[in-house]
Tab-separated table of C-alpha atoms and ligand atoms in Angstrom:
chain	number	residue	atom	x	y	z
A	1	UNK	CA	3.792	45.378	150.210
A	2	UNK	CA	4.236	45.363	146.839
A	3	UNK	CA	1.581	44.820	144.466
A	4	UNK	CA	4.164	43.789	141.498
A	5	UNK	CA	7.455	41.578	141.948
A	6	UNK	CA	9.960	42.250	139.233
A	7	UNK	CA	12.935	39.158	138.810
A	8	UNK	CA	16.016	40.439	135.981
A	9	UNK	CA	17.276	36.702	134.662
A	10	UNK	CA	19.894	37.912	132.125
A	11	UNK	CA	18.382	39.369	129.084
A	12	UNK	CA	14.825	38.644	130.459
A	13	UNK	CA	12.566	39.745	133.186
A	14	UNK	CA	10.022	38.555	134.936
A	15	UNK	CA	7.223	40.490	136.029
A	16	UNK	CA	4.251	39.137	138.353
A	17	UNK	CA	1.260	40.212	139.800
A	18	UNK	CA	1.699	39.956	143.296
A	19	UNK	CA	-2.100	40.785	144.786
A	20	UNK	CA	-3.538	37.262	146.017
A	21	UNK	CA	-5.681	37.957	148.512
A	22	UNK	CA	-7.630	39.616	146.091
A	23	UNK	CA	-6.761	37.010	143.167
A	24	UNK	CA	-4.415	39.697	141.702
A	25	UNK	CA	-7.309	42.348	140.977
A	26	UNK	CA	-6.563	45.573	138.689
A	27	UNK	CA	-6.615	48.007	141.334
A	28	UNK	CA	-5.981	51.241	140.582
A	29	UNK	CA	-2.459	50.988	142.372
A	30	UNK	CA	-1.485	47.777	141.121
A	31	UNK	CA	-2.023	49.044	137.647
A	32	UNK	CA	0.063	51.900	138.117
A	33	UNK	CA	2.788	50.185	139.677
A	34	UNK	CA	2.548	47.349	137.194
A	35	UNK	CA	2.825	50.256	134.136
A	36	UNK	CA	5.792	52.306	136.273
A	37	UNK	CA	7.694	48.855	136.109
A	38	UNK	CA	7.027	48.130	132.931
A	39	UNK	CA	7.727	51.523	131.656
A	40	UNK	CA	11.449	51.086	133.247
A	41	UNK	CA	11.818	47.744	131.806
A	42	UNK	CA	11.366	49.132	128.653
A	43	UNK	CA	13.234	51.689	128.831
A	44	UNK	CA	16.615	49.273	129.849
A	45	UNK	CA	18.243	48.234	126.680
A	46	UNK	CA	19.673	45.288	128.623
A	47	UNK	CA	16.073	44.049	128.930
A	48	UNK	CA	14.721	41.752	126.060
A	49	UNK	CA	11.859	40.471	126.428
A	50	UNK	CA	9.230	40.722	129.468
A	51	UNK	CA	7.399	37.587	131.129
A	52	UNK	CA	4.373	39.235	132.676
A	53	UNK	CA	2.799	36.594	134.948
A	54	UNK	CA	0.118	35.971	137.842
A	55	UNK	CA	0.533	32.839	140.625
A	56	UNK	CA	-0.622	29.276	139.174
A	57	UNK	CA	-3.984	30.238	140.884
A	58	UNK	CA	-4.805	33.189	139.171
A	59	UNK	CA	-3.737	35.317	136.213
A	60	UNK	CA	-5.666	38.333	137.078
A	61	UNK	CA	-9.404	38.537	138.333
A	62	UNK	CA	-10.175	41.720	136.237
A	63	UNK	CA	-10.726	45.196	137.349
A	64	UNK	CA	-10.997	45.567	140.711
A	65	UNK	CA	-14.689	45.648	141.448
A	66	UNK	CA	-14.801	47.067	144.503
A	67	UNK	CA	-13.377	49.931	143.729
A	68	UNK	CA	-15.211	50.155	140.565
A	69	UNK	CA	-18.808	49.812	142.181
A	70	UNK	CA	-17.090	53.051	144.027
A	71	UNK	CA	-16.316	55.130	141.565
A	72	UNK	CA	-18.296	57.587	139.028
A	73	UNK	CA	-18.092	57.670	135.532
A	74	UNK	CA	-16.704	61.220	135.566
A	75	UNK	CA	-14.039	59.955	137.939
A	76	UNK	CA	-12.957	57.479	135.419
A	77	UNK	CA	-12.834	59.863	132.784
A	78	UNK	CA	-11.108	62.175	134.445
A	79	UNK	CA	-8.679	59.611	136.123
A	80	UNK	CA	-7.707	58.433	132.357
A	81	UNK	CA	-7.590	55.240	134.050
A	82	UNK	CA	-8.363	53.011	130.792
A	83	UNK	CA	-6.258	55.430	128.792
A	84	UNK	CA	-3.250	53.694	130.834
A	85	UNK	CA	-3.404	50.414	129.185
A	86	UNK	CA	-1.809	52.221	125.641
A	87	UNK	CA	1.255	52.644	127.806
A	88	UNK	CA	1.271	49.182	127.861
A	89	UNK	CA	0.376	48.075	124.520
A	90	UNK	CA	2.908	50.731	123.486
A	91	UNK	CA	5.943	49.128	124.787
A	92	UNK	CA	8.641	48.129	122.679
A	93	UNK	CA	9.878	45.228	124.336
A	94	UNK	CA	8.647	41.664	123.698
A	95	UNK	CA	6.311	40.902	126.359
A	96	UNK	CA	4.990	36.995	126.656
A	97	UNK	CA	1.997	36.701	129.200
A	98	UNK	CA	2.438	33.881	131.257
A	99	UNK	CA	-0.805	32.625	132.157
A	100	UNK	CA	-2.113	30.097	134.541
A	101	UNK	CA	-5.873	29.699	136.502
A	102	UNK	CA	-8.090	32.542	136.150
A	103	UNK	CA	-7.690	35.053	133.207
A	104	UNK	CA	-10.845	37.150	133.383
A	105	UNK	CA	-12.219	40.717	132.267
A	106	UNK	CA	-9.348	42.914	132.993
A	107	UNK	CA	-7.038	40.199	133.140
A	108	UNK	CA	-7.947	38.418	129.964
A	109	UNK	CA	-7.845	41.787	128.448
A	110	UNK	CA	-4.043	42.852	130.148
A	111	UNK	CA	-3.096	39.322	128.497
A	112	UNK	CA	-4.018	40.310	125.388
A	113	UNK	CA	-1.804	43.598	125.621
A	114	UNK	CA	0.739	41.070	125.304
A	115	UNK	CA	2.747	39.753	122.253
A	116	UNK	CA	1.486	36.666	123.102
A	117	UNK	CA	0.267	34.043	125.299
A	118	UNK	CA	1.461	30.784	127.289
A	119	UNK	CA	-1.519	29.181	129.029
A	120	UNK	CA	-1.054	26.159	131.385
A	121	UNK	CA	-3.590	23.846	130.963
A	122	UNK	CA	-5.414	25.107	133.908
A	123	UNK	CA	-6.094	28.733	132.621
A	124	UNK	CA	-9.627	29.798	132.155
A	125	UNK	CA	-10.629	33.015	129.934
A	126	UNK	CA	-13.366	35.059	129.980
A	127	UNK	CA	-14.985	39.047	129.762
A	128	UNK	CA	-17.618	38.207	132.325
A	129	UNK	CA	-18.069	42.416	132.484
A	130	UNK	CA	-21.642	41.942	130.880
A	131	UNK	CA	-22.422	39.782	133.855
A	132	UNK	CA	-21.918	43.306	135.909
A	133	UNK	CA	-23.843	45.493	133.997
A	134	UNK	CA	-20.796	47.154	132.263
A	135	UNK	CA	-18.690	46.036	129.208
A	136	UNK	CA	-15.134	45.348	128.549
A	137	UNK	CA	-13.703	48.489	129.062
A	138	UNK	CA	-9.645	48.112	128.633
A	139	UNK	CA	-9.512	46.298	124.941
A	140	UNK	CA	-11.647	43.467	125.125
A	141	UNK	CA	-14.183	44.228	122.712
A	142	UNK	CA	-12.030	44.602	120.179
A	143	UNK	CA	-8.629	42.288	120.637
A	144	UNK	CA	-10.637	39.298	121.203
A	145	UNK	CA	-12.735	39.487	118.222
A	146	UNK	CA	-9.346	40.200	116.316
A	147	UNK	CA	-8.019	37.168	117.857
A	148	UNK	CA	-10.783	34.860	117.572
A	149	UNK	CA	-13.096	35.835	115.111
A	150	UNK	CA	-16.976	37.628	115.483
A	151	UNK	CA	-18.883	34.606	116.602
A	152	UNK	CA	-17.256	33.024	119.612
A	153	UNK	CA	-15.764	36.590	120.504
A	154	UNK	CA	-19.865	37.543	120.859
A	155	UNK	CA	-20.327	34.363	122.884
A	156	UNK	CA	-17.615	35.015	125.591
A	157	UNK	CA	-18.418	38.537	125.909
A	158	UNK	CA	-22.363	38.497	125.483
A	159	UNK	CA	-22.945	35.237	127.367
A	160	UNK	CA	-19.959	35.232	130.109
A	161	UNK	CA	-18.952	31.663	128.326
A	162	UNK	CA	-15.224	30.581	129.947
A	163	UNK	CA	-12.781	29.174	127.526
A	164	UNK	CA	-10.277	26.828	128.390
A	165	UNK	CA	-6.916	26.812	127.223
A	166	UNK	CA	-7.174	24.219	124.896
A	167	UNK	CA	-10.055	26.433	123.429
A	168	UNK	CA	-8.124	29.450	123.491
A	169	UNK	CA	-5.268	27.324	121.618
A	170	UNK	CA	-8.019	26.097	118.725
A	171	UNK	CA	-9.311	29.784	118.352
A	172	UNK	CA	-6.356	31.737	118.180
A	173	UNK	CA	-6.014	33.234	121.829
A	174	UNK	CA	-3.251	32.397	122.994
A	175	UNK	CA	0.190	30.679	121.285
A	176	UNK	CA	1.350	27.564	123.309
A	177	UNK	CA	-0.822	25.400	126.181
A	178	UNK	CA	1.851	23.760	128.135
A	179	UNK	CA	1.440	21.453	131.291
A	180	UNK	CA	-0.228	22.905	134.800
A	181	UNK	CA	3.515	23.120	136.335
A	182	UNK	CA	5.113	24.466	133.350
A	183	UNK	CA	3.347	28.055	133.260
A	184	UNK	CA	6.075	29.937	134.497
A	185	UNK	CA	9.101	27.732	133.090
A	186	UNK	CA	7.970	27.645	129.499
A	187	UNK	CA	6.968	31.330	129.251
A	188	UNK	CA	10.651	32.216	130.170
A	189	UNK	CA	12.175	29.744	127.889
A	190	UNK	CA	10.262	31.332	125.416
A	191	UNK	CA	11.434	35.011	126.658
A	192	UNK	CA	14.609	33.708	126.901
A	193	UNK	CA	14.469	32.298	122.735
A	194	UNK	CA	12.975	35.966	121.653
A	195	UNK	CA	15.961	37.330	124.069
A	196	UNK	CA	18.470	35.535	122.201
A	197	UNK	CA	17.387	36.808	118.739
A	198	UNK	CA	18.872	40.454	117.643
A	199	UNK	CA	17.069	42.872	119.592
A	200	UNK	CA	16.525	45.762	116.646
A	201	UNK	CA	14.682	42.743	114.482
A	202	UNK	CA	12.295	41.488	117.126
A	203	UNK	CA	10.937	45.179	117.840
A	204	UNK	CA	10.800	46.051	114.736
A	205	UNK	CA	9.302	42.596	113.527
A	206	UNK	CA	6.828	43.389	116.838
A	207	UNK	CA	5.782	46.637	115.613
A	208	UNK	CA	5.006	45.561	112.037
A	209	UNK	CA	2.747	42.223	113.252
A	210	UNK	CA	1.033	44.869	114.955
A	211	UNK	CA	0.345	47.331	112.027
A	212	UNK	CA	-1.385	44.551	110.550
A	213	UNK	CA	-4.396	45.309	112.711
A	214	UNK	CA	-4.152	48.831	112.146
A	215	UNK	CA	-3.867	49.637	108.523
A	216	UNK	CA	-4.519	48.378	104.696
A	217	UNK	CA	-2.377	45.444	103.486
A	218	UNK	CA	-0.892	47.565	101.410
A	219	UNK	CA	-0.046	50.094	103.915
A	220	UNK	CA	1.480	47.554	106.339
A	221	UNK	CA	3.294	45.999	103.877
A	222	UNK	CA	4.870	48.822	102.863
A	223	UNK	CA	5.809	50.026	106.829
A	224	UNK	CA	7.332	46.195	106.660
A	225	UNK	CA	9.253	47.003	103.946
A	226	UNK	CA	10.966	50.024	105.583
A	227	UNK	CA	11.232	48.352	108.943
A	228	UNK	CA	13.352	45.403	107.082
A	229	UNK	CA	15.284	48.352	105.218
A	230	UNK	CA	15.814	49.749	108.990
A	231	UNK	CA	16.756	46.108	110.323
A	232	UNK	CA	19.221	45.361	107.186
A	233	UNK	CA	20.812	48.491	108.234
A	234	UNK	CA	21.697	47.715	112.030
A	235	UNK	CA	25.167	45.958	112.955
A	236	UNK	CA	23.509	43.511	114.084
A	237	UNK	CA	21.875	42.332	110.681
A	238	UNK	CA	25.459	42.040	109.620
A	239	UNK	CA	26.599	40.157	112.857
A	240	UNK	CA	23.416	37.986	111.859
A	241	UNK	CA	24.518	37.379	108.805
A	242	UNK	CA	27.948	37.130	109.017
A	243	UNK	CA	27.877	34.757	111.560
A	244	UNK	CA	25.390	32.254	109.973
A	245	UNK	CA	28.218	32.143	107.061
A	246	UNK	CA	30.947	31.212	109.548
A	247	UNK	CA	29.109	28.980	111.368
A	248	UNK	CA	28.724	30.400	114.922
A	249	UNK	CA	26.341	32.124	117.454
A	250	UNK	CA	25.776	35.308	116.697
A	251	UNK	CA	26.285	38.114	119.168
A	252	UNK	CA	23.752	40.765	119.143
A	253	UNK	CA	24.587	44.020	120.333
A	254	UNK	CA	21.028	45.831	120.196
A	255	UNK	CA	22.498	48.558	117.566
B	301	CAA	N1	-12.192	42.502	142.106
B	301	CAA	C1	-12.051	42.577	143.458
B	301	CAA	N2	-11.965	41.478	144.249
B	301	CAA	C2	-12.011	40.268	143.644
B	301	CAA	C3	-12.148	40.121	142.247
B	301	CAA	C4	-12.224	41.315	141.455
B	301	CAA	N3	-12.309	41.286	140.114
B	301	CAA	N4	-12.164	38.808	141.956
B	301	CAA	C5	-12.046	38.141	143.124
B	301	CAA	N5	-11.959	39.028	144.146
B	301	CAA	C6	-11.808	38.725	145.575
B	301	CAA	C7	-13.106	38.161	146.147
B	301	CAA	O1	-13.974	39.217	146.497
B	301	CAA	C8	-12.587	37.397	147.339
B	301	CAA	O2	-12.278	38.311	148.363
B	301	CAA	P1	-12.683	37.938	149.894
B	301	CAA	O3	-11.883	36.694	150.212
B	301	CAA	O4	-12.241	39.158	150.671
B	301	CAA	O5	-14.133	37.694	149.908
B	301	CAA	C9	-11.234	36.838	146.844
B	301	CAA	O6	-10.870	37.653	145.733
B	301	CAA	C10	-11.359	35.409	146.367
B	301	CAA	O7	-12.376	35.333	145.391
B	301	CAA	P2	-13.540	34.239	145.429
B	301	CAA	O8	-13.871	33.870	146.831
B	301	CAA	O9	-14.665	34.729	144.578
B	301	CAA	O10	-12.785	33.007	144.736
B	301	CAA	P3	-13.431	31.806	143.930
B	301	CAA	O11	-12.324	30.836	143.684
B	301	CAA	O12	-14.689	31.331	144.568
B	301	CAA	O13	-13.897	32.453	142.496
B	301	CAA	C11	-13.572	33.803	140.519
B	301	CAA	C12	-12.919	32.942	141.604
B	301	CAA	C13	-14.474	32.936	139.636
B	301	CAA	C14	-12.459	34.395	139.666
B	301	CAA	C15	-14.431	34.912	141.171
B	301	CAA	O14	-13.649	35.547	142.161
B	301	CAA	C16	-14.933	35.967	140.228
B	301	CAA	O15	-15.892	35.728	139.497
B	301	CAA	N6	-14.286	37.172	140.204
B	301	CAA	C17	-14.720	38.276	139.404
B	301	CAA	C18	-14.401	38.090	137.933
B	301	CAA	C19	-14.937	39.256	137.125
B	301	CAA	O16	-16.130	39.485	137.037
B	301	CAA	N7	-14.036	40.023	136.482
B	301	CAA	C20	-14.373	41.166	135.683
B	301	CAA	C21	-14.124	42.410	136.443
B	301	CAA	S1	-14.699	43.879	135.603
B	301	CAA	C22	-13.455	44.268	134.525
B	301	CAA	O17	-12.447	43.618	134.440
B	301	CAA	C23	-13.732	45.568	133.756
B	301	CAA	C24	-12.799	45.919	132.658
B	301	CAA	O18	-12.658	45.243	131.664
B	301	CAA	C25	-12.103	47.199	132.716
């Protein structure tokens, strides 16, 4: 069975974790199926954005513990089995976690790796890794304080404190808290709105909101700067353009 669905919707696709017995744990061979698929979405020009998404129950669990509690630390370093969440922080396509249920440790973290977040009302966060003796290992220290600041990013991770969405929502977590029902819906509609904008700008704009955590303001702006030079000079910054002027829907060729 497959540990990952994958659904192509027009310009969008849908990727979810499909592991439910075991509340859609990180195993080691879900994660590399998960990054093989979303390696080949990327790599499909016809692809524009990426839902990645759990079931309604569950987002992801985290790491899988079992096979954690069975491995060595040599293994894991050897295994470069953390190294493989770059690949997916690395992609180029849009990618909108949809979330819903249970977002924890791994899970929370795998959200993160995403552009950003839809949470249904339901959806619970947490790094509970502390809890286990070990610490967030795939991103967690670090993207969570980015996103919600020092104090309450200390709290979740030193204390095993669960937020709910609507507290993910107030600190900066995640980007929209829709109703229980409308995880899955909303998070496409949203794919589908990045989808429709011209593909060369939303990278682009994608890779320079992500400079800002990497460099000096000064820096980043100046990597924005070229990226818009790079954007003005793609046909479909004219087709943009041009077709705002004459009144009609633009259509974006990805060049
Ligand atoms: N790994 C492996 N199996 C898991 C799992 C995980 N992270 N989370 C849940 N499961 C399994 C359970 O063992 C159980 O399996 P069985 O039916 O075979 O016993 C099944 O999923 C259902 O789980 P529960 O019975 O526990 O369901 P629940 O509704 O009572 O509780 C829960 C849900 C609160 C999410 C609870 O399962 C839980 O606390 N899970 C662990 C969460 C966690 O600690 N995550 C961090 C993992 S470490 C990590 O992620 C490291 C990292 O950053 C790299």
């Amino acid at each position: 069975m497959s540990l990952v669905s994958v659904e192509r919707n027009g310009a969008i696709a849908v990727v979810l974790l499909n592991r439910p017995d075991a509340l859609n744990a990180l195993s080691d061979k879900l994660m590399d199926e998960l990054v093989s698929t979303l390696e080949d979405l990327d790599r499909d020009e016809e692809v524009r954005c990426i839902v990645l998404g759990g079931s309604e129950r569950v987002f992801a669990a985290g790491a899988d513990i079992g096979e954690l509690a069975q491995t060595s630390a040599i293994e894991l370093y050897y295994q470069r089995r953390v190294e493989r969440w770059d690949a997916i922080r690395g992609l180029w396509t849009p990618l909108v976690a949809a979330v819903s249920g249970y977002c924890l440790g791994g899970g929370c973290e795998l959200a993160m790796a995403c552009d950003l977040i839809v949470a249904s009302e339901s959806a619970v966060f947490g790094q509970p890794e502390t809890g286990l003796g070990i610490i967030p290992g795939a991103g967690g220290t670090q993207l969570l304080t980015r996103a919600v600041g020092k104090p309450l990013a200390m709290d979740v991770i030193l204390s095993g404190r669960r937020l709910s969405a609507r507290e993910a929502l107030a600190a900066g977590l995640v980007a929209r808290v829709v109703a229980r029902e409308a995880w899955l819906e909303e998070a496409k509609r949203v794919a589908r709105e990045i989808a429709e904008k011209g593909p060369v700008a939303t990278r682009l704009a994608k890779e320079s909101v992500d400079r800002a955590f990497e460099t000096t303001l000064a820096a980043g702006l100046e990597a924005e700067r070229r990226a818009l030079y790079l954007a003005f000079a793609s046909e479909d910054a004219k087709e943009g353009l041009t077709a705002f002027t004459e009144k009609r829907k633009p259509d974006f060729k990805g060049r």
